[in-house]
Amino acid sequence: MRELDGNRQVRFVDAYMGIRLNNRQSTTVTSKPSSRDVRLPEARKAKAYFDGTRLTGCIGHSILRPLRADRSSGWLFPVRNFWPRILKMAARVVQGLQMAPERRTTLELDRETIQRIVQNLDPGLVADGFARLHGGSTEVYRIDFAGADCEPLVLKIYPDEPEWGPAKEKLVAGWFTELTPLAPKWLAIDESRSLLPLRYALLPLLPGRSLRGWVAEPDIDNAYRQMGALLRHIHAMPMPAYGYVVGHGIAKPMPTNADYMTSAFEDVFRRFRDFGGDADLGRRLQQLAEGSFDLLRESSGAVLCHDDFHQGNVLALRTDPGGLQLSGLVDFGNARAADKLFDLAKALFCSAHEDPRSRKPILQGYGALDHPDIERALWLYTLFHRVSMWCWLTKLGLEPTNENGPGGLIRDLRTMTTGPGSGLRY
């Protein structure tokens, strides 16, 4: 675990992304309200898997399966060769489970309930089984059907707050499907609470699996370049104003990037103070940020921003002979209209924490940037994202001094007090 600190690969991201081992549940899933903290048992389970019971999910699929296929060198040699990497990735999963925000299940689901849900979409559908999908901040299930002609669906269940959550994702998904076939179309949203006590949506199951599960592949850099190209393609969609997107569109549209980001910085530093952040550190960082606000006037216009673009929300599959290919883009709950460098900085920030190798190929795939001071602009937006992430994790109740959570972010923020261009290590 100590070895990971030097590489700065984990910090808080596993908590942010909600990494889970791929423990398949049975067809009947029971989820009951509970106040019990399940994080440590999950961490112990991950450790047990690592210690020899079995390795599944991101570790097993991305490392062990390719090794099994390496008949030329045999099993023992590649395992011995890759053991340090296996150690690091397993430690990352265990650490992520220990500090991940507690996920409280809220529902009891059975085959009969699932059947009513799918028949509400199409009376001819017959559910054959379902299982919980891990990751993200909402409860998501895969539904399989009897008959070869029926493709699986995803059941996504929304919490009560925010009230506009389902409508926002349907709205934003519509924008994304206009831009790329990698985005799923929301097939139905039910807010009646007649079949479930919470709102839910049904959408197609996209092919492939999270790019997080492919990080040990030799051609992962090519997938990262595809990520950069996809993000640039998304940024080609102009938006009428700057602001956060809710169910009906932009909540408080602002005419300029300077107006929007000045207000956003004021808000994020206010929250930093309200959550107990170091007052002196916050003051110094805010002064540095304000000293670079001239950069905010350089925006080329508001564009559609995913604002959660990282390996966990991008799917990929291996084609023959084309290698790794992106196959899906999910989770539009953070979307906003903002400057493209705002979104690029967030993508680099989160992706490079998962895999430090990703920053360069993502930038290569994204292509040329038309900004007079790219590094200073990325520094400014990264400062915003780091402070915002600290506030989010602290609000969730993570220990503020946790070196692999809020405490690690504070350490990173302190490195940024030397001024623009600093603290961009991932």
Short mmCIF file of C-alpha atoms in Angstrom, two decimals:
data_model
loop_
_atom_site.label_atom_id
_atom_site.label_comp_id
_atom_site.label_asym_id
_atom_site.label_seq_id
_atom_site.Cartn_x
_atom_site.Cartn_y
_atom_site.Cartn_z
CA MET A 1 0.00 0.00 0.00
CA ARG A 2 2.87 2.38 0.74
CA GLU A 3 4.26 1.78 -2.72
CA LEU A 4 1.18 3.35 -4.26
CA ASP A 5 1.82 6.68 -2.54
CA GLY A 6 4.89 7.36 -4.63
CA ASN A 7 2.97 6.88 -7.85
CA ARG A 8 0.05 9.05 -6.68
CA GLN A 9 -2.29 6.69 -8.47
CA VAL A 10 -5.10 6.23 -6.03
CA ARG A 11 -5.63 9.11 -3.56
CA PHE A 12 -9.35 9.59 -3.71
CA VAL A 13 -10.36 8.38 -7.18
CA ASP A 14 -11.54 4.91 -6.19
CA ALA A 15 -13.89 6.58 -3.73
CA TYR A 16 -15.00 9.02 -6.39
CA MET A 17 -15.52 6.43 -9.10
CA GLY A 18 -17.02 3.78 -6.78
CA ILE A 19 -14.86 0.85 -7.88
CA ARG A 20 -16.30 -2.50 -6.88
CA LEU A 21 -15.16 -6.04 -7.44
CA ASN A 22 -17.34 -7.82 -9.93
CA ASN A 23 -19.14 -10.10 -7.48
CA ARG A 24 -22.10 -11.30 -9.51
CA GLN A 25 -25.35 -11.47 -7.60
CA SER A 26 -27.98 -14.10 -8.04
CA THR A 27 -31.03 -13.65 -10.20
CA THR A 28 -33.08 -12.58 -7.18
CA VAL A 29 -31.50 -9.53 -5.62
CA THR A 30 -32.53 -8.43 -2.17
CA SER A 31 -31.60 -4.91 -1.10
CA LYS A 32 -32.79 -3.70 2.27
CA PRO A 33 -32.27 -0.42 4.10
CA SER A 34 -29.34 -0.59 6.45
CA SER A 35 -27.23 1.77 8.47
CA ARG A 36 -24.43 -0.76 8.82
CA ASP A 37 -21.09 0.33 7.40
CA VAL A 38 -20.34 -2.25 4.69
CA ARG A 39 -17.05 -0.81 3.51
CA LEU A 40 -14.66 -2.78 5.70
CA PRO A 41 -16.29 -6.16 5.03
CA GLU A 42 -16.06 -5.39 1.33
CA ALA A 43 -12.42 -4.51 1.75
CA ARG A 44 -11.80 -7.77 3.60
CA LYS A 45 -13.56 -9.63 0.81
CA ALA A 46 -11.36 -7.92 -1.78
CA LYS A 47 -8.29 -8.89 0.23
CA ALA A 48 -9.50 -12.48 0.43
CA TYR A 49 -9.93 -12.54 -3.33
CA PHE A 50 -6.45 -11.16 -3.76
CA ASP A 51 -4.95 -13.60 -1.27
CA GLY A 52 -5.88 -16.55 -3.42
CA THR A 53 -9.58 -17.37 -3.50
CA ARG A 54 -10.05 -15.77 -6.92
CA LEU A 55 -9.47 -12.54 -8.75
CA THR A 56 -12.33 -11.04 -10.74
CA GLY A 57 -13.41 -7.68 -12.05
CA CYS A 58 -10.81 -5.16 -13.11
CA ILE A 59 -7.86 -7.23 -11.85
CA GLY A 60 -8.89 -10.64 -13.09
CA HIS A 61 -10.10 -9.54 -16.52
CA SER A 62 -7.36 -7.06 -17.32
CA ILE A 63 -4.34 -9.02 -16.09
CA LEU A 64 -5.01 -12.68 -15.41
CA ARG A 65 -7.06 -13.45 -18.50
CA PRO A 66 -4.39 -12.17 -20.92
CA LEU A 67 -1.79 -14.13 -18.96
CA ARG A 68 -3.77 -17.34 -19.26
CA ALA A 69 -3.80 -16.84 -23.01
CA ASP A 70 -0.01 -16.48 -23.15
CA ARG A 71 0.76 -20.09 -24.01
CA SER A 72 4.16 -19.29 -25.48
CA SER A 73 5.76 -18.31 -22.19
CA GLY A 74 3.59 -20.36 -19.88
CA TRP A 75 1.67 -19.34 -16.75
CA LEU A 76 4.33 -18.96 -14.08
CA PHE A 77 6.68 -16.70 -16.00
CA PRO A 78 4.15 -13.96 -16.90
CA VAL A 79 2.62 -14.05 -13.43
CA ARG A 80 6.07 -13.62 -11.92
CA ASN A 81 6.75 -10.84 -14.41
CA PHE A 82 3.49 -9.03 -13.69
CA TRP A 83 3.32 -9.66 -9.95
CA PRO A 84 4.26 -6.06 -8.96
CA ARG A 85 1.48 -4.76 -11.22
CA ILE A 86 -1.00 -7.24 -9.77
CA LEU A 87 -0.01 -6.15 -6.27
CA LYS A 88 -0.56 -2.49 -7.12
CA MET A 89 -3.90 -3.00 -8.81
CA ALA A 90 -5.21 -5.27 -6.07
CA ALA A 91 -4.09 -2.80 -3.43
CA ARG A 92 -5.86 -0.04 -5.34
CA VAL A 93 -9.12 -1.98 -5.34
CA VAL A 94 -8.86 -2.86 -1.65
CA GLN A 95 -7.99 0.71 -0.77
CA GLY A 96 -10.84 2.02 -2.88
CA LEU A 97 -13.31 -0.26 -1.15
CA GLN A 98 -12.10 0.86 2.27
CA MET A 99 -12.64 4.52 1.56
CA ALA A 100 -15.47 4.42 -0.97
CA PRO A 101 -18.61 6.29 0.05
CA GLU A 102 -21.05 3.91 1.68
CA ARG A 103 -23.69 2.77 -0.78
CA ARG A 104 -27.04 2.22 0.92
CA THR A 105 -29.33 -0.13 -0.93
CA THR A 106 -32.94 0.82 -0.76
CA LEU A 107 -35.07 -1.75 -2.55
CA GLU A 108 -36.16 -5.35 -2.62
CA LEU A 109 -36.16 -6.59 -6.19
CA ASP A 110 -37.37 -9.95 -7.41
CA ARG A 111 -38.15 -11.54 -10.77
CA GLU A 112 -41.84 -10.65 -10.54
CA THR A 113 -41.09 -6.95 -10.01
CA ILE A 114 -38.56 -6.92 -12.84
CA GLN A 115 -41.12 -8.62 -15.10
CA ARG A 116 -43.70 -5.91 -14.39
CA ILE A 117 -41.12 -3.21 -15.12
CA VAL A 118 -40.12 -4.60 -18.52
CA GLN A 119 -43.70 -5.36 -19.54
CA ASN A 120 -44.54 -1.76 -18.78
CA LEU A 121 -42.11 -0.97 -21.60
CA ASP A 122 -43.20 -3.80 -23.90
CA PRO A 123 -45.87 -6.38 -22.96
CA GLY A 124 -44.10 -9.01 -25.05
CA LEU A 125 -40.88 -8.99 -23.05
CA VAL A 126 -40.11 -11.89 -20.71
CA ALA A 127 -37.33 -11.30 -18.20
CA ASP A 128 -34.97 -14.25 -17.85
CA GLY A 129 -32.79 -12.88 -15.05
CA PHE A 130 -31.12 -9.81 -13.64
CA ALA A 131 -28.01 -8.86 -11.71
CA ARG A 132 -26.57 -5.80 -10.04
CA LEU A 133 -24.00 -3.83 -12.02
CA HIS A 134 -21.32 -2.20 -9.92
CA GLY A 135 -19.97 1.32 -10.09
CA GLY A 136 -21.51 4.76 -10.20
CA SER A 137 -23.57 6.54 -7.59
CA THR A 138 -26.97 4.98 -8.36
CA GLU A 139 -28.33 1.44 -8.31
CA VAL A 140 -28.01 -0.13 -11.75
CA TYR A 141 -29.07 -3.61 -12.89
CA ARG A 142 -28.68 -5.68 -16.03
CA ILE A 143 -31.85 -7.41 -17.24
CA ASP A 144 -31.62 -10.40 -19.57
CA PHE A 145 -34.48 -11.79 -21.64
CA ALA A 146 -35.66 -15.14 -22.88
CA GLY A 147 -35.10 -15.52 -26.61
CA ALA A 148 -32.12 -14.65 -28.76
CA ASP A 149 -33.81 -11.64 -30.36
CA CYS A 150 -34.03 -9.57 -27.17
CA GLU A 151 -30.99 -7.55 -26.22
CA PRO A 152 -30.31 -6.96 -22.52
CA LEU A 153 -31.49 -3.75 -20.88
CA VAL A 154 -30.20 -1.62 -18.04
CA LEU A 155 -32.46 -0.64 -15.15
CA LYS A 156 -31.20 2.55 -13.50
CA ILE A 157 -32.83 3.55 -10.21
CA TYR A 158 -32.66 7.17 -9.07
CA PRO A 159 -32.66 8.53 -5.52
CA ASP A 160 -35.22 11.13 -4.50
CA GLU A 161 -32.70 13.95 -4.83
CA PRO A 162 -32.03 15.70 -7.05
CA GLU A 163 -35.62 15.81 -8.22
CA TRP A 164 -34.56 16.59 -11.79
CA GLY A 165 -32.01 13.74 -12.03
CA PRO A 166 -33.88 11.39 -14.42
CA ALA A 167 -35.05 14.23 -16.66
CA LYS A 168 -31.53 15.61 -16.90
CA GLU A 169 -30.00 12.32 -17.96
CA LYS A 170 -32.68 11.77 -20.60
CA LEU A 171 -32.17 15.31 -21.93
CA VAL A 172 -28.38 15.10 -22.00
CA ALA A 173 -28.38 11.56 -23.40
CA GLY A 174 -30.41 12.89 -26.31
CA TRP A 175 -27.70 15.46 -27.00
CA PHE A 176 -24.97 12.86 -26.78
CA THR A 177 -26.75 10.41 -29.11
CA GLU A 178 -26.79 13.17 -31.72
CA LEU A 179 -23.01 13.36 -31.44
CA THR A 180 -21.91 9.75 -31.07
CA PRO A 181 -23.35 6.22 -31.41
CA LEU A 182 -21.46 5.34 -28.22
CA ALA A 183 -24.10 6.99 -26.02
CA PRO A 184 -27.23 5.00 -25.01
CA LYS A 185 -30.74 6.25 -25.66
CA TRP A 186 -33.06 6.47 -22.65
CA LEU A 187 -35.98 4.19 -23.63
CA ALA A 188 -38.30 5.03 -20.76
CA ILE A 189 -38.45 6.96 -17.51
CA ASP A 190 -41.04 6.09 -14.88
CA GLU A 191 -41.56 8.67 -12.16
CA SER A 192 -44.98 7.36 -11.09
CA ARG A 193 -43.56 5.19 -8.26
CA SER A 194 -46.29 2.67 -9.06
CA LEU A 195 -43.93 -0.26 -9.70
CA LEU A 196 -41.03 0.86 -7.51
CA PRO A 197 -40.92 3.37 -4.64
CA LEU A 198 -38.20 5.28 -6.55
CA ARG A 199 -37.96 6.68 -10.07
CA TYR A 200 -36.22 4.55 -12.67
CA ALA A 201 -35.13 4.49 -16.30
CA LEU A 202 -34.64 1.72 -18.85
CA LEU A 203 -31.94 1.92 -21.50
CA PRO A 204 -29.99 -0.47 -23.73
CA LEU A 205 -27.00 -2.34 -22.35
CA LEU A 206 -23.97 -1.12 -24.26
CA PRO A 207 -21.38 -3.63 -25.48
CA GLY A 208 -17.98 -3.96 -23.86
CA ARG A 209 -16.83 -3.22 -20.36
CA SER A 210 -15.35 -0.30 -18.49
CA LEU A 211 -12.01 0.87 -19.86
CA ARG A 212 -10.83 0.61 -16.26
CA GLY A 213 -10.73 -3.16 -16.85
CA TRP A 214 -8.35 -2.83 -19.80
CA VAL A 215 -5.55 -0.77 -18.23
CA ALA A 216 -3.05 -3.66 -18.32
CA GLU A 217 -3.51 -4.21 -22.05
CA PRO A 218 -0.49 -3.41 -24.26
CA ASP A 219 -2.56 -1.17 -26.56
CA ILE A 220 -4.25 0.85 -23.83
CA ASP A 221 -2.59 4.04 -25.13
CA ASN A 222 -4.58 3.70 -28.33
CA ALA A 223 -7.80 3.54 -26.32
CA TYR A 224 -6.73 6.67 -24.44
CA ARG A 225 -6.16 8.47 -27.74
CA GLN A 226 -9.68 7.44 -28.75
CA MET A 227 -10.90 8.95 -25.47
CA GLY A 228 -9.24 12.25 -26.34
CA ALA A 229 -10.72 12.23 -29.84
CA LEU A 230 -14.18 11.43 -28.45
CA LEU A 231 -14.00 14.26 -25.95
CA ARG A 232 -13.01 16.73 -28.67
CA HIS A 233 -15.95 15.49 -30.77
CA ILE A 234 -18.29 16.11 -27.84
CA HIS A 235 -16.91 19.62 -27.45
CA ALA A 236 -17.91 20.39 -31.03
CA MET A 237 -21.50 20.85 -29.81
CA PRO A 238 -22.05 24.52 -28.94
CA MET A 239 -24.31 25.52 -26.06
CA PRO A 240 -26.36 28.76 -25.86
CA ALA A 241 -24.87 29.87 -22.52
CA TYR A 242 -22.62 28.77 -19.66
CA GLY A 243 -24.03 26.94 -16.66
CA TYR A 244 -24.97 23.69 -14.95
CA VAL A 245 -27.55 21.53 -16.72
CA VAL A 246 -30.68 20.31 -14.92
CA GLY A 247 -33.86 18.64 -16.16
CA HIS A 248 -35.10 21.50 -18.34
CA GLY A 249 -31.71 22.73 -19.58
CA ILE A 250 -29.18 25.20 -18.20
CA ALA A 251 -30.27 26.17 -14.69
CA LYS A 252 -28.81 29.69 -14.43
CA PRO A 253 -27.48 30.55 -17.87
CA MET A 254 -24.62 33.04 -17.92
CA PRO A 255 -23.43 34.88 -21.03
CA THR A 256 -19.67 34.57 -20.56
CA ASN A 257 -17.19 32.08 -19.19
CA ALA A 258 -15.76 34.76 -16.91
CA ASP A 259 -19.19 35.37 -15.35
CA TYR A 260 -19.82 31.67 -14.87
CA MET A 261 -16.43 30.61 -13.54
CA THR A 262 -15.98 33.65 -11.28
CA SER A 263 -19.24 32.70 -9.59
CA ALA A 264 -18.26 29.01 -9.53
CA PHE A 265 -14.91 29.76 -7.88
CA GLU A 266 -16.57 31.95 -5.25
CA ASP A 267 -19.02 29.16 -4.50
CA VAL A 268 -16.43 26.38 -4.30
CA PHE A 269 -14.15 28.33 -1.93
CA ARG A 270 -17.15 29.23 0.22
CA ARG A 271 -18.00 25.52 0.47
CA PHE A 272 -14.36 24.75 1.24
CA ARG A 273 -14.57 27.07 4.25
CA ASP A 274 -18.01 25.80 5.30
CA PHE A 275 -16.74 22.19 5.33
CA GLY A 276 -13.85 23.11 7.59
CA GLY A 277 -11.05 23.51 5.06
CA ASP A 278 -7.85 25.23 6.16
CA ALA A 279 -8.75 28.93 6.08
CA ASP A 280 -5.23 30.11 5.25
CA LEU A 281 -4.83 27.56 2.45
CA GLY A 282 -8.21 28.46 1.01
CA ARG A 283 -7.39 32.17 1.10
CA ARG A 284 -4.03 31.69 -0.65
CA LEU A 285 -5.54 29.46 -3.33
CA GLN A 286 -8.42 31.84 -3.93
CA GLN A 287 -6.01 34.74 -4.37
CA LEU A 288 -3.97 32.72 -6.86
CA ALA A 289 -7.11 31.74 -8.75
CA GLU A 290 -8.32 35.33 -8.94
CA GLY A 291 -4.89 36.35 -10.22
CA SER A 292 -5.49 34.11 -13.24
CA PHE A 293 -9.09 35.11 -13.94
CA ASP A 294 -7.90 36.96 -17.05
CA LEU A 295 -7.69 33.50 -18.64
CA LEU A 296 -11.42 33.05 -18.27
CA ARG A 297 -12.02 35.66 -20.97
CA GLU A 298 -10.16 33.49 -23.50
CA SER A 299 -12.95 30.94 -23.86
CA SER A 300 -13.99 30.23 -27.43
CA GLY A 301 -17.57 29.60 -26.33
CA ALA A 302 -19.73 27.34 -24.22
CA VAL A 303 -19.78 23.70 -25.31
CA LEU A 304 -21.39 20.51 -24.07
CA CYS A 305 -19.22 19.09 -21.26
CA HIS A 306 -19.52 15.58 -19.82
CA ASP A 307 -17.74 16.65 -16.60
CA ASP A 308 -17.13 13.05 -15.50
CA PHE A 309 -15.09 11.71 -18.40
CA HIS A 310 -12.74 8.96 -17.21
CA GLN A 311 -12.01 5.25 -17.60
CA GLY A 312 -14.96 4.23 -15.44
CA ASN A 313 -17.52 5.93 -17.71
CA VAL A 314 -16.02 4.82 -21.02
CA LEU A 315 -16.59 1.27 -22.29
CA ALA A 316 -14.37 -0.67 -24.67
CA LEU A 317 -14.16 -4.04 -26.35
CA ARG A 318 -11.48 -5.88 -28.26
CA THR A 319 -12.08 -6.30 -31.96
CA ASP A 320 -10.13 -8.57 -34.28
CA PRO A 321 -7.86 -7.33 -35.78
CA GLY A 322 -8.64 -3.75 -34.75
CA GLY A 323 -7.54 -3.99 -31.12
CA LEU A 324 -9.24 -2.08 -28.32
CA GLN A 325 -12.13 0.07 -29.51
CA LEU A 326 -14.34 2.35 -27.46
CA SER A 327 -17.88 0.97 -27.39
CA GLY A 328 -19.84 3.14 -24.99
CA LEU A 329 -20.09 6.33 -22.98
CA VAL A 330 -22.26 6.49 -19.85
CA ASP A 331 -23.25 8.61 -16.84
CA PHE A 332 -24.39 12.08 -17.87
CA GLY A 333 -25.43 13.26 -14.41
CA ASN A 334 -22.65 15.88 -14.16
CA ALA A 335 -23.08 17.43 -17.60
CA ARG A 336 -22.86 21.20 -17.98
CA ALA A 337 -22.25 23.92 -20.54
CA ALA A 338 -18.75 25.27 -20.03
CA ASP A 339 -15.40 26.02 -21.61
CA LYS A 340 -13.86 22.99 -23.29
CA LEU A 341 -10.66 23.32 -21.24
CA PHE A 342 -12.78 23.08 -18.09
CA ASP A 343 -13.90 19.61 -19.22
CA LEU A 344 -10.50 18.57 -20.55
CA ALA A 345 -8.87 19.48 -17.22
CA LYS A 346 -11.40 17.32 -15.36
CA ALA A 347 -10.84 14.41 -17.75
CA LEU A 348 -7.06 14.60 -17.35
CA PHE A 349 -7.35 15.05 -13.59
CA CYS A 350 -9.51 11.96 -13.03
CA SER A 351 -8.07 9.73 -15.75
CA ALA A 352 -4.44 10.30 -14.79
CA HIS A 353 -5.18 9.51 -11.14
CA GLU A 354 -6.38 6.09 -12.28
CA ASP A 355 -3.52 5.64 -14.71
CA PRO A 356 -0.73 8.24 -14.93
CA ARG A 357 0.07 7.01 -18.46
CA SER A 358 -3.28 8.28 -19.76
CA ARG A 359 -2.58 12.02 -19.75
CA LYS A 360 -0.27 12.16 -22.77
CA PRO A 361 -2.31 9.95 -25.16
CA ILE A 362 -5.57 11.66 -24.17
CA LEU A 363 -4.00 15.00 -25.09
CA GLN A 364 -2.67 13.50 -28.32
CA GLY A 365 -6.12 12.24 -29.23
CA TYR A 366 -7.73 15.54 -28.34
CA GLY A 367 -5.47 17.44 -30.72
CA ALA A 368 -4.38 21.06 -30.97
CA LEU A 369 -5.71 23.56 -28.43
CA ASP A 370 -6.41 27.13 -29.47
CA HIS A 371 -5.61 28.97 -26.24
CA PRO A 372 -2.87 31.54 -25.53
CA ASP A 373 -1.75 29.87 -22.28
CA ILE A 374 -2.85 26.25 -22.19
CA GLU A 375 -0.89 25.09 -19.15
CA ARG A 376 -1.96 28.02 -16.99
CA ALA A 377 -5.59 27.50 -18.01
CA LEU A 378 -5.41 23.78 -17.20
CA TRP A 379 -3.82 24.67 -13.85
CA LEU A 380 -6.68 27.07 -13.05
CA TYR A 381 -9.42 24.60 -13.94
CA THR A 382 -7.61 21.76 -12.17
CA LEU A 383 -7.51 23.91 -9.03
CA PHE A 384 -11.28 24.28 -9.25
CA HIS A 385 -11.79 20.54 -9.71
CA ARG A 386 -9.49 19.63 -6.81
CA VAL A 387 -11.23 21.98 -4.38
CA SER A 388 -14.63 20.82 -5.62
CA MET A 389 -13.62 17.17 -5.18
CA TRP A 390 -12.40 17.83 -1.65
CA CYS A 391 -15.76 19.41 -0.79
CA TRP A 392 -17.66 16.49 -2.31
CA LEU A 393 -15.70 13.82 -0.46
CA THR A 394 -15.83 15.73 2.81
CA LYS A 395 -19.59 16.17 2.45
CA LEU A 396 -19.88 12.39 2.06
CA GLY A 397 -18.28 12.02 5.47
CA LEU A 398 -14.78 10.85 4.59
CA GLU A 399 -12.20 11.68 7.24
CA PRO A 400 -10.70 15.06 6.22
CA THR A 401 -7.17 13.93 7.09
CA ASN A 402 -7.39 10.66 5.15
CA GLU A 403 -4.27 10.72 2.97
CA ASN A 404 -6.03 8.68 0.29
CA GLY A 405 -9.08 10.94 0.26
CA PRO A 406 -9.55 14.56 1.31
CA GLY A 407 -6.16 14.63 3.02
CA GLY A 408 -4.41 13.61 -0.18
CA LEU A 409 -6.23 16.35 -2.04
CA ILE A 410 -5.12 18.89 0.55
CA ARG A 411 -1.55 17.80 -0.02
CA ASP A 412 -2.02 18.27 -3.75
CA LEU A 413 -3.62 21.67 -3.21
CA ARG A 414 -0.68 22.78 -1.09
CA THR A 415 1.62 22.05 -4.03
CA MET A 416 -0.46 24.47 -6.09
CA THR A 417 0.24 27.41 -3.76
CA THR A 418 3.51 28.07 -5.59
CA GLY A 419 1.39 29.44 -8.42
CA PRO A 420 0.09 28.64 -11.90
CA GLY A 421 1.89 25.81 -13.62
CA SER A 422 2.55 23.98 -10.35
CA GLY A 423 0.78 21.03 -8.82
CA LEU A 424 -0.15 19.43 -12.12
CA ARG A 425 1.48 16.12 -11.21
CA TYR A 426 -0.88 13.14 -11.45
#
